[in-house]
Amino acid sequence: MSVLQGIVRFASRNPGSTAQILFSAVLACATIAYTFGVFRQVSEMRTDRLTRNKPLVTPTIDTKYAVNHFFAIENTGEGVAYDVEAEWWCDEGDKQTWKIPLLSPGERRTFPLPFGGEDGTITTSGQIEDAAGRDAVIEFRVRYSDSLGNRYTPEKNSDEATASIGVLDTIQTREDAEEYVDESPVKAIADEMEEVTKRLERIERSIEMEYLEGNAKQEIRDRLTELVREEGVLTFGELVDSLSLDKTVVAGMVYELRGSGQVDFDETDGFPFKDSDVEIEYVDNG
């Protein structure tokens, strides 16, 4: 007698057991379907959370007034990048390094090209070709963290932390694209106005402290307090250089710390921090 025949005979003799078996089978299938659905939903939520909190720090070439070109670093991701440490160089030239506690989504910082000297005198396509050749390439490496504590490094995340830019090729590709879209001079003016608008928006983000996430803002405030405490007295310019932040942001934090009695400075008419030599003194409340 086959196994199938045995099952049929058992079902005909035990109708109650058959119903129980069917119920158990249906319950098992429903449990499996529910478990799979929950797993898929959790996976989608985890992926969405990672995407919303993931920064992406990338290099680019920033063009001003259609002819002047600069090296730029931008956060093109959706999350804040913390503890950013970047370095870049051209061929065998000296490495340029830069650090910043955080880089907000859409925020861009501009620097002289690495073969143009610190004064940034080499900016046009002709000057770039004379200084570094037609095939000048900028190598870029960066380390940074997201708000979930994930650390991105060239060793572990080559796609997110390394890049190479062919300077003149990038410039030419951009110019060709702009010419293809619209050859009118009005288009160039509109592009510059758009860039000015973006810059104003970035400044506004720096001024509006709510754009700095709570933990990052507190971390920077603690760092500022520690710098002044260690030195006793620091100028406003020294604080700005040490923190690598916008002057307005640093000024706002200094005002907050003075309000809480942690630092002090001489008040003057108007905005006191127009002068970088204004001294900020640590107040020992112990």
mmCIF file of C-alpha atoms in Angstrom:
data_model
loop_
_atom_site.group_PDB
_atom_site.id
_atom_site.type_symbol
_atom_site.label_atom_id
_atom_site.label_comp_id
_atom_site.label_asym_id
_atom_site.label_seq_id
_atom_site.Cartn_x
_atom_site.Cartn_y
_atom_site.Cartn_z
ATOM 1 C CA MET A 1 0.000 0.000 0.000
ATOM 2 C CA SER A 2 1.402 3.389 -1.001
ATOM 3 C CA VAL A 3 1.885 6.308 1.411
ATOM 4 C CA LEU A 4 -0.839 8.292 -0.398
ATOM 5 C CA GLN A 5 -3.326 5.478 -0.007
ATOM 6 C CA GLY A 6 -2.468 5.283 3.695
ATOM 7 C CA ILE A 7 -3.145 9.002 4.141
ATOM 8 C CA VAL A 8 -6.503 8.748 2.332
ATOM 9 C CA ARG A 9 -7.572 5.749 4.443
ATOM 10 C CA PHE A 10 -6.518 7.577 7.665
ATOM 11 C CA ALA A 11 -8.522 10.661 6.648
ATOM 12 C CA SER A 12 -11.664 8.585 5.887
ATOM 13 C CA ARG A 13 -11.514 6.848 9.248
ATOM 14 C CA ASN A 14 -10.594 9.977 11.291
ATOM 15 C CA PRO A 15 -12.541 12.981 9.940
ATOM 16 C CA GLY A 16 -11.865 15.014 13.106
ATOM 17 C CA SER A 17 -8.131 14.525 12.780
ATOM 18 C CA THR A 18 -8.326 15.478 9.103
ATOM 19 C CA ALA A 19 -9.935 18.820 9.957
ATOM 20 C CA GLN A 20 -7.266 19.438 12.573
ATOM 21 C CA ILE A 21 -4.511 18.655 10.085
ATOM 22 C CA LEU A 22 -6.025 21.016 7.506
ATOM 23 C CA PHE A 23 -6.413 23.774 10.104
ATOM 24 C CA SER A 24 -2.808 23.336 11.212
ATOM 25 C CA ALA A 25 -1.631 23.457 7.602
ATOM 26 C CA VAL A 26 -3.575 26.660 6.918
ATOM 27 C CA LEU A 27 -2.259 28.207 10.138
ATOM 28 C CA ALA A 28 1.303 27.268 9.235
ATOM 29 C CA CYS A 29 0.949 28.820 5.760
ATOM 30 C CA ALA A 30 -0.524 32.006 7.243
ATOM 31 C CA THR A 31 2.324 32.205 9.771
ATOM 32 C CA ILE A 32 4.929 31.796 7.036
ATOM 33 C CA ALA A 33 3.265 34.475 4.879
ATOM 34 C CA TYR A 34 3.039 36.885 7.834
ATOM 35 C CA THR A 35 6.664 36.272 8.818
ATOM 36 C CA PHE A 36 7.823 36.882 5.250
ATOM 37 C CA GLY A 37 5.767 40.089 5.036
ATOM 38 C CA VAL A 38 7.157 41.426 8.318
ATOM 39 C CA PHE A 39 10.712 40.553 7.269
ATOM 40 C CA ARG A 40 10.285 42.353 3.949
ATOM 41 C CA GLN A 41 8.776 45.417 5.651
ATOM 42 C CA VAL A 42 11.597 45.562 8.212
ATOM 43 C CA SER A 43 14.176 45.229 5.421
ATOM 44 C CA GLU A 44 12.559 48.067 3.473
ATOM 45 C CA MET A 45 12.453 50.267 6.586
ATOM 46 C CA ARG A 46 16.113 49.531 7.314
ATOM 47 C CA THR A 47 17.094 50.342 3.725
ATOM 48 C CA ASP A 48 15.058 53.566 3.793
ATOM 49 C CA ARG A 49 16.649 54.588 7.111
ATOM 50 C CA LEU A 50 20.140 53.985 5.764
ATOM 51 C CA THR A 51 19.348 55.991 2.620
ATOM 52 C CA ARG A 52 17.908 58.935 4.556
ATOM 53 C CA ASN A 53 20.943 59.065 6.847
ATOM 54 C CA LYS A 54 23.634 58.314 4.282
ATOM 55 C CA PRO A 55 25.957 61.174 3.278
ATOM 56 C CA LEU A 56 28.091 61.123 0.139
ATOM 57 C CA VAL A 57 31.128 63.418 0.132
ATOM 58 C CA THR A 58 32.344 63.950 -3.425
ATOM 59 C CA PRO A 59 34.817 66.214 -5.246
ATOM 60 C CA THR A 60 33.956 68.393 -8.216
ATOM 61 C CA ILE A 61 35.167 71.386 -10.198
ATOM 62 C CA ASP A 62 33.339 74.608 -9.310
ATOM 63 C CA THR A 63 33.153 77.280 -12.005
ATOM 64 C CA LYS A 64 32.722 80.991 -11.262
ATOM 65 C CA TYR A 65 31.847 83.653 -13.829
ATOM 66 C CA ALA A 66 32.121 81.085 -16.638
ATOM 67 C CA VAL A 67 35.961 81.125 -16.814
ATOM 68 C CA ASN A 68 37.411 80.671 -13.309
ATOM 69 C CA HIS A 69 37.619 77.117 -11.990
ATOM 70 C CA PHE A 70 38.194 75.828 -8.459
ATOM 71 C CA PHE A 71 38.331 72.520 -6.627
ATOM 72 C CA ALA A 72 35.250 71.848 -4.485
ATOM 73 C CA ILE A 73 34.020 69.267 -1.974
ATOM 74 C CA GLU A 74 30.281 68.695 -1.665
ATOM 75 C CA ASN A 75 27.942 66.463 0.336
ATOM 76 C CA THR A 76 25.588 65.147 -2.346
ATOM 77 C CA GLY A 77 23.920 62.621 -0.024
ATOM 78 C CA GLU A 78 20.781 62.993 2.106
ATOM 79 C CA GLY A 79 22.455 62.720 5.521
ATOM 80 C CA VAL A 80 24.938 64.841 7.469
ATOM 81 C CA ALA A 81 28.599 63.799 7.123
ATOM 82 C CA TYR A 82 30.484 63.900 10.444
ATOM 83 C CA ASP A 83 34.223 64.063 11.185
ATOM 84 C CA VAL A 84 35.146 64.690 7.558
ATOM 85 C CA GLU A 85 38.839 64.220 6.726
ATOM 86 C CA ALA A 86 39.700 64.850 3.071
ATOM 87 C CA GLU A 87 42.916 64.944 1.092
ATOM 88 C CA TRP A 88 43.603 65.568 -2.581
ATOM 89 C CA TRP A 89 46.575 66.016 -4.889
ATOM 90 C CA CYS A 90 47.591 66.204 -8.527
ATOM 91 C CA ASP A 91 50.228 63.771 -9.848
ATOM 92 C CA GLU A 92 53.245 63.967 -7.536
ATOM 93 C CA GLY A 93 52.314 67.327 -6.042
ATOM 94 C CA ASP A 94 51.886 68.082 -2.374
ATOM 95 C CA LYS A 95 48.768 66.706 -0.751
ATOM 96 C CA GLN A 96 46.153 69.198 0.376
ATOM 97 C CA THR A 97 44.251 68.243 3.538
ATOM 98 C CA TRP A 98 41.053 69.537 5.101
ATOM 99 C CA LYS A 99 38.990 68.586 8.142
ATOM 100 C CA ILE A 100 35.566 69.694 9.340
ATOM 101 C CA PRO A 101 33.280 68.392 12.125
ATOM 102 C CA LEU A 102 30.259 68.138 9.847
ATOM 103 C CA LEU A 103 29.136 68.766 6.284
ATOM 104 C CA SER A 104 25.388 69.235 5.771
ATOM 105 C CA PRO A 105 23.485 67.784 2.775
ATOM 106 C CA GLY A 106 24.002 70.031 -0.250
ATOM 107 C CA GLU A 107 26.802 71.982 1.446
ATOM 108 C CA ARG A 108 29.817 72.750 -0.761
ATOM 109 C CA ARG A 109 33.269 74.085 0.174
ATOM 110 C CA THR A 110 35.590 75.583 -2.463
ATOM 111 C CA PHE A 111 39.409 75.539 -2.559
ATOM 112 C CA PRO A 112 42.223 76.586 -4.916
ATOM 113 C CA LEU A 113 43.251 73.950 -7.444
ATOM 114 C CA PRO A 114 46.112 71.831 -6.016
ATOM 115 C CA PHE A 115 48.576 72.970 -8.673
ATOM 116 C CA GLY A 116 47.734 76.659 -8.362
ATOM 117 C CA GLY A 117 49.449 77.492 -5.090
ATOM 118 C CA GLU A 118 47.729 78.705 -1.949
ATOM 119 C CA ASP A 119 46.913 82.047 -3.548
ATOM 120 C CA GLY A 120 44.707 80.312 -6.130
ATOM 121 C CA THR A 121 46.119 82.268 -9.078
ATOM 122 C CA ILE A 122 45.646 79.409 -11.549
ATOM 123 C CA THR A 123 41.962 79.290 -12.409
ATOM 124 C CA THR A 124 41.407 79.449 -16.190
ATOM 125 C CA SER A 125 41.607 76.503 -18.584
ATOM 126 C CA GLY A 126 44.726 77.896 -20.266
ATOM 127 C CA GLN A 127 46.521 78.411 -16.952
ATOM 128 C CA ILE A 128 45.565 74.906 -15.823
ATOM 129 C CA GLU A 129 46.944 73.336 -19.009
ATOM 130 C CA ASP A 130 50.202 75.308 -18.739
ATOM 131 C CA ALA A 131 50.679 74.366 -15.079
ATOM 132 C CA ALA A 132 49.639 70.709 -15.052
ATOM 133 C CA GLY A 133 49.167 69.583 -18.635
ATOM 134 C CA ARG A 134 46.153 68.626 -20.667
ATOM 135 C CA ASP A 135 45.636 65.370 -18.761
ATOM 136 C CA ALA A 136 45.804 66.826 -15.237
ATOM 137 C CA VAL A 137 44.017 64.532 -12.790
ATOM 138 C CA ILE A 138 43.127 65.290 -9.166
ATOM 139 C CA GLU A 139 43.098 62.271 -6.846
ATOM 140 C CA PHE A 140 40.660 62.505 -3.929
ATOM 141 C CA ARG A 141 40.387 60.464 -0.730
ATOM 142 C CA VAL A 142 37.973 61.121 2.143
ATOM 143 C CA ARG A 143 36.903 59.651 5.476
ATOM 144 C CA TYR A 144 33.597 60.483 7.164
ATOM 145 C CA SER A 145 30.795 59.045 9.300
ATOM 146 C CA ASP A 146 27.002 59.088 9.090
ATOM 147 C CA SER A 147 24.538 59.733 11.919
ATOM 148 C CA LEU A 148 24.214 55.983 12.540
ATOM 149 C CA GLY A 149 27.917 55.673 13.364
ATOM 150 C CA ASN A 150 28.962 54.029 10.086
ATOM 151 C CA ARG A 151 32.469 55.090 9.027
ATOM 152 C CA TYR A 152 33.328 55.442 5.324
ATOM 153 C CA THR A 153 37.001 55.067 4.383
ATOM 154 C CA PRO A 154 38.968 54.488 1.162
ATOM 155 C CA GLU A 155 40.006 51.073 2.486
ATOM 156 C CA LYS A 156 36.447 49.845 3.077
ATOM 157 C CA ASN A 157 34.281 51.952 0.760
ATOM 158 C CA SER A 158 36.115 52.764 -2.444
ATOM 159 C CA ASP A 159 32.953 53.925 -4.238
ATOM 160 C CA GLU A 160 31.992 56.368 -1.458
ATOM 161 C CA ALA A 161 35.463 57.528 -0.391
ATOM 162 C CA THR A 162 37.727 57.702 -3.461
ATOM 163 C CA ALA A 163 37.533 59.586 -6.737
ATOM 164 C CA SER A 164 39.660 60.844 -9.620
ATOM 165 C CA ILE A 165 38.821 63.991 -11.579
ATOM 166 C CA GLY A 166 40.189 64.834 -14.993
ATOM 167 C CA VAL A 167 40.167 68.600 -14.521
ATOM 168 C CA LEU A 168 40.071 69.883 -18.094
ATOM 169 C CA ASP A 169 37.901 66.984 -19.279
ATOM 170 C CA THR A 170 35.368 67.813 -16.555
ATOM 171 C CA ILE A 171 35.397 71.496 -17.496
ATOM 172 C CA GLN A 172 35.051 70.745 -21.219
ATOM 173 C CA THR A 173 32.225 68.253 -20.687
ATOM 174 C CA ARG A 174 30.313 70.788 -18.623
ATOM 175 C CA GLU A 175 30.862 73.557 -21.190
ATOM 176 C CA ASP A 176 29.742 71.282 -24.039
ATOM 177 C CA ALA A 177 26.601 70.332 -22.125
ATOM 178 C CA GLU A 178 25.759 73.965 -21.394
ATOM 179 C CA GLU A 179 26.355 74.929 -25.022
ATOM 180 C CA TYR A 180 24.126 72.083 -26.207
ATOM 181 C CA VAL A 181 21.302 73.120 -23.902
ATOM 182 C CA ASP A 182 21.377 76.822 -24.653
ATOM 183 C CA GLU A 183 24.001 78.947 -26.408
ATOM 184 C CA SER A 184 22.365 82.212 -25.346
ATOM 185 C CA PRO A 185 24.368 84.580 -23.043
ATOM 186 C CA VAL A 186 21.178 84.919 -21.018
ATOM 187 C CA LYS A 187 21.586 81.258 -20.057
ATOM 188 C CA ALA A 188 25.064 81.949 -18.636
ATOM 189 C CA ILE A 189 23.702 84.857 -16.583
ATOM 190 C CA ALA A 190 20.838 82.692 -15.343
ATOM 191 C CA ASP A 191 23.308 79.985 -14.316
ATOM 192 C CA GLU A 192 25.359 82.488 -12.327
ATOM 193 C CA MET A 193 22.221 83.836 -10.640
ATOM 194 C CA GLU A 194 21.266 80.276 -9.724
ATOM 195 C CA GLU A 195 24.714 79.742 -8.222
ATOM 196 C CA VAL A 196 24.379 82.950 -6.191
ATOM 197 C CA THR A 197 20.996 81.759 -4.937
ATOM 198 C CA LYS A 198 22.466 78.417 -3.904
ATOM 199 C CA ARG A 199 25.279 80.165 -2.056
ATOM 200 C CA LEU A 200 22.798 82.366 -0.185
ATOM 201 C CA GLU A 201 20.835 79.266 0.759
ATOM 202 C CA ARG A 202 24.008 77.665 2.124
ATOM 203 C CA ILE A 203 24.771 80.771 4.172
ATOM 204 C CA GLU A 204 21.219 80.733 5.495
ATOM 205 C CA ARG A 205 21.649 77.099 6.503
ATOM 206 C CA SER A 206 24.783 78.055 8.412
ATOM 207 C CA ILE A 207 23.038 80.931 10.177
ATOM 208 C CA GLU A 208 19.972 78.869 11.082
ATOM 209 C CA MET A 209 21.275 76.710 13.895
ATOM 210 C CA GLU A 210 18.433 74.233 13.587
ATOM 211 C CA TYR A 211 20.130 72.855 10.492
ATOM 212 C CA LEU A 212 22.868 71.604 12.785
ATOM 213 C CA GLU A 213 21.598 68.417 14.393
ATOM 214 C CA GLY A 214 21.407 68.487 18.166
ATOM 215 C CA ASN A 215 24.280 66.140 18.917
ATOM 216 C CA ALA A 216 26.592 67.728 16.361
ATOM 217 C CA LYS A 217 25.813 71.229 17.620
ATOM 218 C CA GLN A 218 26.566 70.220 21.211
ATOM 219 C CA GLU A 219 29.789 68.527 20.113
ATOM 220 C CA ILE A 220 30.986 71.691 18.383
ATOM 221 C CA ARG A 221 29.972 73.850 21.368
ATOM 222 C CA ASP A 222 31.936 71.556 23.691
ATOM 223 C CA ARG A 223 34.925 71.718 21.365
ATOM 224 C CA LEU A 224 34.774 75.525 21.308
ATOM 225 C CA THR A 225 34.587 75.671 25.111
ATOM 226 C CA GLU A 226 37.518 73.273 25.445
ATOM 227 C CA LEU A 227 39.666 75.332 23.059
ATOM 228 C CA VAL A 228 39.076 78.534 25.035
ATOM 229 C CA ARG A 229 39.533 76.753 28.370
ATOM 230 C CA GLU A 230 42.880 75.263 27.320
ATOM 231 C CA GLU A 231 44.293 78.567 26.075
ATOM 232 C CA GLY A 232 42.562 80.890 28.524
ATOM 233 C CA VAL A 233 42.135 83.514 25.803
ATOM 234 C CA LEU A 234 41.676 83.040 22.046
ATOM 235 C CA THR A 235 40.875 85.496 19.295
ATOM 236 C CA PHE A 236 37.721 85.064 17.266
ATOM 237 C CA GLY A 237 39.811 84.420 14.150
ATOM 238 C CA GLU A 238 41.736 81.624 15.881
ATOM 239 C CA LEU A 239 38.469 79.952 16.892
ATOM 240 C CA VAL A 240 37.114 80.128 13.339
ATOM 241 C CA ASP A 241 40.322 78.601 11.944
ATOM 242 C CA SER A 242 40.372 75.825 14.561
ATOM 243 C CA LEU A 243 36.731 74.822 14.027
ATOM 244 C CA SER A 244 36.643 75.320 10.221
ATOM 245 C CA LEU A 245 33.123 76.727 10.465
ATOM 246 C CA ASP A 246 31.358 79.785 9.090
ATOM 247 C CA LYS A 247 32.119 82.938 11.115
ATOM 248 C CA THR A 248 28.431 83.560 11.758
ATOM 249 C CA VAL A 249 27.964 80.077 13.212
ATOM 250 C CA VAL A 250 30.970 80.488 15.528
ATOM 251 C CA ALA A 251 29.766 83.943 16.591
ATOM 252 C CA GLY A 252 26.332 82.553 17.473
ATOM 253 C CA MET A 253 27.875 79.850 19.645
ATOM 254 C CA VAL A 254 30.156 82.354 21.405
ATOM 255 C CA TYR A 255 27.099 84.469 22.237
ATOM 256 C CA GLU A 256 25.347 81.377 23.655
ATOM 257 C CA LEU A 257 28.369 80.487 25.792
ATOM 258 C CA ARG A 258 28.602 84.033 27.112
ATOM 259 C CA GLY A 259 24.922 83.887 28.007
ATOM 260 C CA SER A 260 25.589 80.745 30.071
ATOM 261 C CA GLY A 261 28.577 82.386 31.763
ATOM 262 C CA GLN A 262 31.279 80.176 30.229
ATOM 263 C CA VAL A 263 33.129 82.787 28.158
ATOM 264 C CA ASP A 264 33.270 86.568 27.932
ATOM 265 C CA PHE A 265 34.399 89.261 25.492
ATOM 266 C CA ASP A 266 34.358 93.043 25.217
ATOM 267 C CA GLU A 267 31.092 94.315 23.771
ATOM 268 C CA THR A 268 31.312 96.985 21.082
ATOM 269 C CA ASP A 269 28.799 98.900 19.034
ATOM 270 C CA GLY A 270 27.255 96.762 16.339
ATOM 271 C CA PHE A 271 28.505 93.271 15.551
ATOM 272 C CA PRO A 272 31.708 92.749 17.596
ATOM 273 C CA PHE A 273 33.093 89.899 15.517
ATOM 274 C CA LYS A 274 33.684 91.903 12.366
ATOM 275 C CA ASP A 275 37.203 92.110 13.781
ATOM 276 C CA SER A 276 38.921 88.705 13.912
ATOM 277 C CA ASP A 277 41.196 89.975 16.694
ATOM 278 C CA VAL A 278 38.377 90.223 19.249
ATOM 279 C CA GLU A 279 39.485 88.180 22.264
ATOM 280 C CA ILE A 280 37.248 85.522 23.813
ATOM 281 C CA GLU A 281 38.169 84.756 27.415
ATOM 282 C CA TYR A 282 37.316 81.610 29.371
ATOM 283 C CA VAL A 283 35.342 82.202 32.580
ATOM 284 C CA ASP A 284 36.277 79.853 35.416
ATOM 285 C CA ASN A 285 33.118 79.219 37.419
ATOM 286 C CA GLY A 286 34.799 76.679 39.688
#
